[in-house]
PDB file of C-alpha atoms and ligand atoms in Angstrom:
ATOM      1  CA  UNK C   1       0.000   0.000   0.000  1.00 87.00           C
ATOM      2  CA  UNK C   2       1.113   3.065  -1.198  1.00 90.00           C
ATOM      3  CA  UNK C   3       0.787   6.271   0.893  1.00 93.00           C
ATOM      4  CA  UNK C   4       1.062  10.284   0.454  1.00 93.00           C
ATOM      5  CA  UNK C   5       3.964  11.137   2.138  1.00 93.00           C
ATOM      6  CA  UNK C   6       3.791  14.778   1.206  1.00 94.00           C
ATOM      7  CA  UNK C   7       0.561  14.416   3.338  1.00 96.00           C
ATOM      8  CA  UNK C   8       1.025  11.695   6.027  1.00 96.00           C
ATOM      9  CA  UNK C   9       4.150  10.870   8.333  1.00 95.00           C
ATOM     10  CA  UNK C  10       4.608   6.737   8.594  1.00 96.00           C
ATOM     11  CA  UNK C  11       4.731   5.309  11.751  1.00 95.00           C
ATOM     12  CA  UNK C  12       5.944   2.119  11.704  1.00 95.00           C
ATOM     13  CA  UNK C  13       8.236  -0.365  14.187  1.00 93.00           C
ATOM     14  CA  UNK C  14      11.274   2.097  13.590  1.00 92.00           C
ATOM     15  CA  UNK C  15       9.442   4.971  15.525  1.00 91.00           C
ATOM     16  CA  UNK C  16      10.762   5.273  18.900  1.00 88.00           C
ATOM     17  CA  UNK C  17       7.595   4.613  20.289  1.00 86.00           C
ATOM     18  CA  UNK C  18       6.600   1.902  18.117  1.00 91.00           C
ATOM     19  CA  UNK C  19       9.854   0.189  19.452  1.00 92.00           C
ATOM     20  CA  UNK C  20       8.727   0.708  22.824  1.00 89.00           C
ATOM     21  CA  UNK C  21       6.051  -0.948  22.363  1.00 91.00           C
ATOM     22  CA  UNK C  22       7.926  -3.920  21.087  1.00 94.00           C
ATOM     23  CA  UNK C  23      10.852  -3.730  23.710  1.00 92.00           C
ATOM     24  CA  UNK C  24       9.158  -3.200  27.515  1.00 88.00           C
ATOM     25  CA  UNK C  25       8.570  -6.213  28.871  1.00 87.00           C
ATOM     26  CA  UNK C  26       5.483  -4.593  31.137  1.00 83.00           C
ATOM     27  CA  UNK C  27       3.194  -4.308  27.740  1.00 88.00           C
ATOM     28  CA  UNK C  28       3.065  -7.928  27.349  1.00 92.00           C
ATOM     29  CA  UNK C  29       0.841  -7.809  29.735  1.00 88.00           C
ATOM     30  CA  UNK C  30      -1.542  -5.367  28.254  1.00 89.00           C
ATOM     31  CA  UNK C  31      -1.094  -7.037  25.013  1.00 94.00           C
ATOM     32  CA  UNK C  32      -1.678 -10.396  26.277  1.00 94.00           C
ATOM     33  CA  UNK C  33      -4.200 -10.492  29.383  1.00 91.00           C
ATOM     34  CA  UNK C  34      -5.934  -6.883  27.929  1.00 92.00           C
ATOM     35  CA  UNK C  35      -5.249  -7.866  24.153  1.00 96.00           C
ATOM     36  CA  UNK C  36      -4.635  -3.732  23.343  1.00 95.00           C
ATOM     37  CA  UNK C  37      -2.762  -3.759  19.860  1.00 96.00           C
ATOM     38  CA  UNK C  38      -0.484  -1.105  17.963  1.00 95.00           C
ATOM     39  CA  UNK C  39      -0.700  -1.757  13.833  1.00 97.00           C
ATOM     40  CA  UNK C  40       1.647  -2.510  11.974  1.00 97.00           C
ATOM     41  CA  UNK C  41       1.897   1.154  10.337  1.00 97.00           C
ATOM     42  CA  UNK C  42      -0.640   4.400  11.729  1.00 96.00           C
ATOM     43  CA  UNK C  43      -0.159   7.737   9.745  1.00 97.00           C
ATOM     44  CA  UNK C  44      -0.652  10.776  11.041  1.00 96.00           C
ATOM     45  CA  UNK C  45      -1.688  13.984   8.755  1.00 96.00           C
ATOM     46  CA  UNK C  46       0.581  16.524   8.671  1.00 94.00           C
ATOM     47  CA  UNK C  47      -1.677  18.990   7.177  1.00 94.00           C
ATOM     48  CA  UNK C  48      -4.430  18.944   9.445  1.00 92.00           C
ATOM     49  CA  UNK C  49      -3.982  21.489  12.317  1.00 90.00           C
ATOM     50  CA  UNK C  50      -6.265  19.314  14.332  1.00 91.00           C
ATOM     51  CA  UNK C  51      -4.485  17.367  17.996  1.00 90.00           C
ATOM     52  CA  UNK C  52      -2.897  14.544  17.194  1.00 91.00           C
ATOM     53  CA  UNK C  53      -5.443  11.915  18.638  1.00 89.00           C
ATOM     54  CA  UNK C  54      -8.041  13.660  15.482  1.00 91.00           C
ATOM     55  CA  UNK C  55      -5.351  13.235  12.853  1.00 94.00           C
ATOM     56  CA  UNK C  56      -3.933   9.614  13.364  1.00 94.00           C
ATOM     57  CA  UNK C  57      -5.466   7.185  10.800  1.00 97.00           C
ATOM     58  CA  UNK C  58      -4.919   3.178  10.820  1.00 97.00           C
ATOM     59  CA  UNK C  59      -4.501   1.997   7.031  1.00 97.00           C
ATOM     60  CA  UNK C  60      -5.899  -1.732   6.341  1.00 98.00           C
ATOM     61  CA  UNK C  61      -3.850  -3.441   3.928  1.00 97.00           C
ATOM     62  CA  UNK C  62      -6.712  -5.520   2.783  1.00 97.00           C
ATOM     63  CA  UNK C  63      -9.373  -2.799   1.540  1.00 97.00           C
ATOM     64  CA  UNK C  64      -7.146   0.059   1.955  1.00 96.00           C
ATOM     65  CA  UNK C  65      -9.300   2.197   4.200  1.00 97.00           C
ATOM     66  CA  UNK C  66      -8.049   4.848   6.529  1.00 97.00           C
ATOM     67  CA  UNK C  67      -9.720   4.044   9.735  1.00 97.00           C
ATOM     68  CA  UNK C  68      -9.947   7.001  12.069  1.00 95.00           C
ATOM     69  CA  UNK C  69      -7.418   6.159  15.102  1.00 93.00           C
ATOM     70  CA  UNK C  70     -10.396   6.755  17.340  1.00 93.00           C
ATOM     71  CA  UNK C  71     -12.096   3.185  16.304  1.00 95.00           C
ATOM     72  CA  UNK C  72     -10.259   1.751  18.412  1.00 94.00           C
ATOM     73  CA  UNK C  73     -11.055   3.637  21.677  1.00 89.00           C
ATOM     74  CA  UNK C  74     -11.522   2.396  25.520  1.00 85.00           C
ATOM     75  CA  UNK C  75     -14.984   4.271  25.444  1.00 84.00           C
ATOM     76  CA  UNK C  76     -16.319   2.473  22.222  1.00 89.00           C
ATOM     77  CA  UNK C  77     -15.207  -0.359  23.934  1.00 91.00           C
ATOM     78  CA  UNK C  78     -12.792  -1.360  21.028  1.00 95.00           C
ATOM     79  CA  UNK C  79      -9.170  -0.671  23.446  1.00 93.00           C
ATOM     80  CA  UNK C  80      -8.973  -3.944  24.079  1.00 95.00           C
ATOM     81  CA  UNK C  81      -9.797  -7.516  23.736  1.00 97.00           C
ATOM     82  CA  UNK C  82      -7.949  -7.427  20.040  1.00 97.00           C
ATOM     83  CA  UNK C  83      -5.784 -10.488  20.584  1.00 96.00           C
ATOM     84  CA  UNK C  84      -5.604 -11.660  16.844  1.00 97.00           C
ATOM     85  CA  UNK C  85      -5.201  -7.870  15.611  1.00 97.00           C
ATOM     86  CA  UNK C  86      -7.083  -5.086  14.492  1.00 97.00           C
ATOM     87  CA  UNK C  87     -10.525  -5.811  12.819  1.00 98.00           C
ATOM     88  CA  UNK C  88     -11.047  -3.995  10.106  1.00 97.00           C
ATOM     89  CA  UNK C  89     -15.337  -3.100  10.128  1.00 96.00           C
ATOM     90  CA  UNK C  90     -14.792  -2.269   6.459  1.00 96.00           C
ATOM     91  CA  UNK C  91     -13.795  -5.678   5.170  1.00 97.00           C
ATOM     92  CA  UNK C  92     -13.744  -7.853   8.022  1.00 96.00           C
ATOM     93  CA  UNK C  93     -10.314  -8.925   7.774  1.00 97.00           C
ATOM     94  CA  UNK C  94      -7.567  -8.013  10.009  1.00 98.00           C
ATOM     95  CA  UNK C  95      -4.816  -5.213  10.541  1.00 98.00           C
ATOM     96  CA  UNK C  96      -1.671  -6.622  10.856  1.00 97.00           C
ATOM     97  CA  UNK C  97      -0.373  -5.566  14.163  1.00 97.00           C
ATOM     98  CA  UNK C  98       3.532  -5.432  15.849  1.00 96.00           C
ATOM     99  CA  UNK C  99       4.319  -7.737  18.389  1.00 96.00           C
ATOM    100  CA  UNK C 100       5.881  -7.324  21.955  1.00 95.00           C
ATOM    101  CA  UNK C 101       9.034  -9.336  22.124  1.00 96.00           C
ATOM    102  CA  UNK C 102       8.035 -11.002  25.491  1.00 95.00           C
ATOM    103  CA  UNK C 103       4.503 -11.587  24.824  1.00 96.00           C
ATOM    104  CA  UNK C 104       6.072 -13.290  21.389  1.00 96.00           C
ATOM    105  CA  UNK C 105       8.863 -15.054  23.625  1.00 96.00           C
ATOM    106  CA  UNK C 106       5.942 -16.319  26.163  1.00 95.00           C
ATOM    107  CA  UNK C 107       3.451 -17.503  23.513  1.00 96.00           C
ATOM    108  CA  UNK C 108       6.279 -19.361  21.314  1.00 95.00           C
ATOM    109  CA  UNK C 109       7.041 -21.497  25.229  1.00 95.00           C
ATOM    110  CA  UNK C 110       3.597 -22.215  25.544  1.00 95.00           C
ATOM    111  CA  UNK C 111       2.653 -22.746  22.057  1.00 94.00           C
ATOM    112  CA  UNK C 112       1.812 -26.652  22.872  1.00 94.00           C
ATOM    113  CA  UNK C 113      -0.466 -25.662  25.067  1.00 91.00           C
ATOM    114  CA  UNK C 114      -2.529 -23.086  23.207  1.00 92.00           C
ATOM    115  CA  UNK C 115      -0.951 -24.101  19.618  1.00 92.00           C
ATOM    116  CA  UNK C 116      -3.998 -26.491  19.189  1.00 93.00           C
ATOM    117  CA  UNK C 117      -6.890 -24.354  20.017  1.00 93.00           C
ATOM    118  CA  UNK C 118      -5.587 -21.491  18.067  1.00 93.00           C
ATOM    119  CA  UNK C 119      -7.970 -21.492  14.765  1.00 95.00           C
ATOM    120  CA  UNK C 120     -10.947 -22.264  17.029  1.00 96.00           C
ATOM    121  CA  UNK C 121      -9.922 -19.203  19.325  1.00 95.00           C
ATOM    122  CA  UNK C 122      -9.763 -17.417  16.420  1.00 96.00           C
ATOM    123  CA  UNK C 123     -12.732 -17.932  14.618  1.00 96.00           C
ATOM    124  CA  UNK C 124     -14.737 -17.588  17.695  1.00 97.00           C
ATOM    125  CA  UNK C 125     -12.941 -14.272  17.687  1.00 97.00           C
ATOM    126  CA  UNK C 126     -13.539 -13.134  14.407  1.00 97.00           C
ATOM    127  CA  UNK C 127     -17.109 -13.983  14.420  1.00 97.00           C
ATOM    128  CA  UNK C 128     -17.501 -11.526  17.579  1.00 97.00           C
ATOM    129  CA  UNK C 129     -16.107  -8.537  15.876  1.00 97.00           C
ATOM    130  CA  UNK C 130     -18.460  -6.943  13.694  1.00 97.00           C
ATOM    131  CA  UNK C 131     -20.910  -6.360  16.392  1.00 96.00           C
ATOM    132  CA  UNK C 132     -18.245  -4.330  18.670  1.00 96.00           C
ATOM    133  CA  UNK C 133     -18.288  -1.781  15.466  1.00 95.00           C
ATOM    134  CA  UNK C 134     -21.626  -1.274  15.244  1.00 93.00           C
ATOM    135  CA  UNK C 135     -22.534   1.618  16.788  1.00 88.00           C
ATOM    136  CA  UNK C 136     -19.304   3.593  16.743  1.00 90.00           C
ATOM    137  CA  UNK C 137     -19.258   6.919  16.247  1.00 88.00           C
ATOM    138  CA  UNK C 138     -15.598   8.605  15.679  1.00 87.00           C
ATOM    139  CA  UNK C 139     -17.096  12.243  16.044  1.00 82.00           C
ATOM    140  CA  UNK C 140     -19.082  11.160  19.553  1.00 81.00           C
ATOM    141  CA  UNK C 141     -15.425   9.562  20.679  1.00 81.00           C
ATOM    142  CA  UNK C 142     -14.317  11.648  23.390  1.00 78.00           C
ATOM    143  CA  UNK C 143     -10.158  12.128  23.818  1.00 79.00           C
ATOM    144  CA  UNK C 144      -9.029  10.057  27.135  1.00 77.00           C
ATOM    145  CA  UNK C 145      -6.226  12.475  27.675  1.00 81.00           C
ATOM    146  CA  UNK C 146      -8.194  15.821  26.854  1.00 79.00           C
ATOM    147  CA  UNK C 147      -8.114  18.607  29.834  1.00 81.00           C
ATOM    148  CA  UNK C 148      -8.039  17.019  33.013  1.00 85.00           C
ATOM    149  CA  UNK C 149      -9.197  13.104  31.824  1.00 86.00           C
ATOM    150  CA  UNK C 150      -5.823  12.460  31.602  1.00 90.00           C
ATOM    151  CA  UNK C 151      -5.803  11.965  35.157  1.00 93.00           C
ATOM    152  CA  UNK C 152      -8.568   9.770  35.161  1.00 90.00           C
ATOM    153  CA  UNK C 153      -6.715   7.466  32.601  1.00 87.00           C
ATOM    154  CA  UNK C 154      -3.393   7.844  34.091  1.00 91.00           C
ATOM    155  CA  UNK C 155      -4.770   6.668  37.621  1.00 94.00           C
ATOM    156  CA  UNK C 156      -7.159   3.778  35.775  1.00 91.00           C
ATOM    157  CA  UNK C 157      -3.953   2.384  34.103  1.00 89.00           C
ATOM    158  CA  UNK C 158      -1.513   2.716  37.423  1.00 93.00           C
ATOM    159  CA  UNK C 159      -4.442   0.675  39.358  1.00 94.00           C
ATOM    160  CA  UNK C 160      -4.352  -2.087  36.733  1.00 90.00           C
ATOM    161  CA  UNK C 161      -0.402  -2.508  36.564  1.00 89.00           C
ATOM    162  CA  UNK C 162      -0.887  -2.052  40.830  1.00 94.00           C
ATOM    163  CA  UNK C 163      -3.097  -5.039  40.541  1.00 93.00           C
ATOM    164  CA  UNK C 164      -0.972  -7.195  38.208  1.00 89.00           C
ATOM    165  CA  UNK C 165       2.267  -5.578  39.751  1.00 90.00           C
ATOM    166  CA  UNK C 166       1.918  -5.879  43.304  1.00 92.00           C
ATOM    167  CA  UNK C 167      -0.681  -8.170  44.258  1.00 93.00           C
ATOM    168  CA  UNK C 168      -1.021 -10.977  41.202  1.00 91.00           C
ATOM    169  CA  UNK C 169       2.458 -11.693  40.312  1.00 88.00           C
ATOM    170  CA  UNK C 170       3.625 -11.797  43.458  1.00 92.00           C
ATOM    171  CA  UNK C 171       0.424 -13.653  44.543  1.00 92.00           C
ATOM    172  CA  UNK C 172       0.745 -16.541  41.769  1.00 90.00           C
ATOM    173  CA  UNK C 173       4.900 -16.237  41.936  1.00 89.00           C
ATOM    174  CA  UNK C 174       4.357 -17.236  45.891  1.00 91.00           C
ATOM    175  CA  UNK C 175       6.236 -13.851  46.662  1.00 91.00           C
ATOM    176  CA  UNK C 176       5.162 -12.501  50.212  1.00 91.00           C
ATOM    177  CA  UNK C 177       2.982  -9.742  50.028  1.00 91.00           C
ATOM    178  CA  UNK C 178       3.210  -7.059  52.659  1.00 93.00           C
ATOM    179  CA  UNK C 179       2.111  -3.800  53.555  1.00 95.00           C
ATOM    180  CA  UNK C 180       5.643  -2.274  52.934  1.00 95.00           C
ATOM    181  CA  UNK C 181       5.097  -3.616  49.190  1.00 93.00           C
ATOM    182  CA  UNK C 182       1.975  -2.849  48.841  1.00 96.00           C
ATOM    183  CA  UNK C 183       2.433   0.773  49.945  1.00 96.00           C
ATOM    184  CA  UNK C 184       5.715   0.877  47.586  1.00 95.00           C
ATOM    185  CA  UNK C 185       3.607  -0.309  44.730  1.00 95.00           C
ATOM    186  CA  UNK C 186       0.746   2.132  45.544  1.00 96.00           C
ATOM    187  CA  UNK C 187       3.607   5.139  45.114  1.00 96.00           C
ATOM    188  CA  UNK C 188       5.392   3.474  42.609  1.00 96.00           C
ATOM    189  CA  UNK C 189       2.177   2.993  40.178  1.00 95.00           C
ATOM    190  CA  UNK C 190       0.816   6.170  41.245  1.00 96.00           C
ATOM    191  CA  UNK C 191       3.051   8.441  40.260  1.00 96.00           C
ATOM    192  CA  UNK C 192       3.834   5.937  37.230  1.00 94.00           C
ATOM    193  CA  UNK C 193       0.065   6.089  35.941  1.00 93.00           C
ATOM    194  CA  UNK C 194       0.120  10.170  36.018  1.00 94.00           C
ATOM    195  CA  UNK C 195       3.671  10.198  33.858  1.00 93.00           C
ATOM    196  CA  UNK C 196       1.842   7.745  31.748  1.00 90.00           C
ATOM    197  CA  UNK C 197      -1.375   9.864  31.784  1.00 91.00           C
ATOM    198  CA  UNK C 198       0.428  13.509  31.405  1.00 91.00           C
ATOM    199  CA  UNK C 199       2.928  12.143  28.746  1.00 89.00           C
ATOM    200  CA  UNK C 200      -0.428  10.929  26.655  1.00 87.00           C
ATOM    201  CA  UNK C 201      -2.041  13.871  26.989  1.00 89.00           C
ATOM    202  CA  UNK C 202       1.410  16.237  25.338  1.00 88.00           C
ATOM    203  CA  UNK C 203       1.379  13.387  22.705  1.00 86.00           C
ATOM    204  CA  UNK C 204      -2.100  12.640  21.590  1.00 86.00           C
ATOM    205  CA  UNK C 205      -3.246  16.714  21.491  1.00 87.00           C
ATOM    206  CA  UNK C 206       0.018  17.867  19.531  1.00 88.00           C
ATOM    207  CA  UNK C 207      -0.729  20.102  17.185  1.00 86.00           C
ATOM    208  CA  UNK C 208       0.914  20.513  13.720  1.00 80.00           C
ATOM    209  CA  UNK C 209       2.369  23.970  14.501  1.00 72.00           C
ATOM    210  CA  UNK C 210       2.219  26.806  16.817  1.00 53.00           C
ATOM    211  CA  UNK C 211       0.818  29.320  14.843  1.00 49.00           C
ATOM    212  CA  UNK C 212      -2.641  27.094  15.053  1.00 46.00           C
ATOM    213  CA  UNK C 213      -2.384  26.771  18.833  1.00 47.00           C
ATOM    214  CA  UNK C 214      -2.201  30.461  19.243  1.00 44.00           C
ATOM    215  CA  UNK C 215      -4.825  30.776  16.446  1.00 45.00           C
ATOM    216  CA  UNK C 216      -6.965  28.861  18.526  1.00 46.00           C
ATOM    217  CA  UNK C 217      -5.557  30.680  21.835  1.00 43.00           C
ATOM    218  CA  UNK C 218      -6.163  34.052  20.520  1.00 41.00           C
ATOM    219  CA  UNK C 219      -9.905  32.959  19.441  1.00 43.00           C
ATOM    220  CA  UNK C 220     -10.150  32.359  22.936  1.00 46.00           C
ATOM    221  CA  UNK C 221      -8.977  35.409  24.494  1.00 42.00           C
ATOM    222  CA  UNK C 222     -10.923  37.489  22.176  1.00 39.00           C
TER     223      UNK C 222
HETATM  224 ZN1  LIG S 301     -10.217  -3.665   5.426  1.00 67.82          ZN
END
């Protein structure tokens, strides 16, 4: 698939981010208990003046529509549960998504154990999807990290990985648990959650340039 650079900047596994994605051992966990997913390549329009989390489009390979980054949101209920990709509503086949290496290093050990239910799994998935897509309406999406949600998210994620973290690893790895941990993990995933949350919120509402901030920031004032 061919795309516009002139108009689009292609983010693929070589973006920093991307890579982070790929290298941090912590998101296998979101990939593989939460099943959240990062394609395989997003653009992002350079020509729209609009924040970032309005301007970042999903390509499918298959049908080659731009899906509106936004489809995939925690309040259309689309974040997660994506274990076998990215389902494309248009065609019903699937984005190709990137990989965490640790969720790739755990699933090739235990391969014989899932390895034979894997088309049923699948299918079963698949037949789920279109439904989730239904009603989804990009415009009605609101931004998780717009004025003070980002707080909300931040904390929401920190009180997951304090769940898995602190109490279920330990809990399953027969690792004591004690209030001196759990306090540590509280502080630790608190203050982890709102750098998570804050750094979101700078990413997803860049804006192409400055002049269109102050645009907007003068409209305001006046
Ligand atoms: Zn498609």
């Amino acid at each position: 698939m061919e795309f516009n650079k002139e108009k689009y900047k292609i983010y693929t596994w070589k973006n920093w981010m991307v890579l982070h994605w790929i290298l941090n051992p912590g998101l296998a966990i979101n990939e593989l208990i939460l099943g959240q997913r990062i394609p395989k390549i997003s653009l992002e329009d350079k020509t729209s003046n609009k924040p970032r989390v309005e301007r970042t489009f999903v390509p499918c390979p298959h049908c080659e529509k731009l899906h509106d980054g936004r489809t995939w949101a925690t309040q259309n209920g689309t974040a997660f549960k994506n274990w076998f990709g990215l389902y494309c509503s248009n065609c019903g086949k699937i984005i190709p998504c990137i990989m965490n290496g640790f969720s790739f290093i755990i699933l090739a050990l235990t391969f014989p154990i899932w390895g034979w239910f894997r088309k049923i799994l699948k299918e079963n998935w698949l037949k789920k999807q279109p439904e989730r897509y239904e009603n989804i309406n990009i415009e009605l999406t609101p931004n998780p990290f717009d004025k003070k949600s980002w707080i909300k998210t931040g904390l929401s994620w920190g009180a997951f990985m304090f769940l898995t973290m602190s109490i279920g690893f330990p809990y399953f790895d027969g690792q004591e648990i004690t209030l001196k941990t759990l306090l540590l993990g509280i502080i630790i995933w608190t203050i982890g959650g709102l750098g998570f949350g804050y750094t979101m919120k700078i990413f997803m509402n860049k804006t192409m340039n400055k002049k269109g901030k102050n645009t907007a920031a003068n409209t305001v004032q006046n």
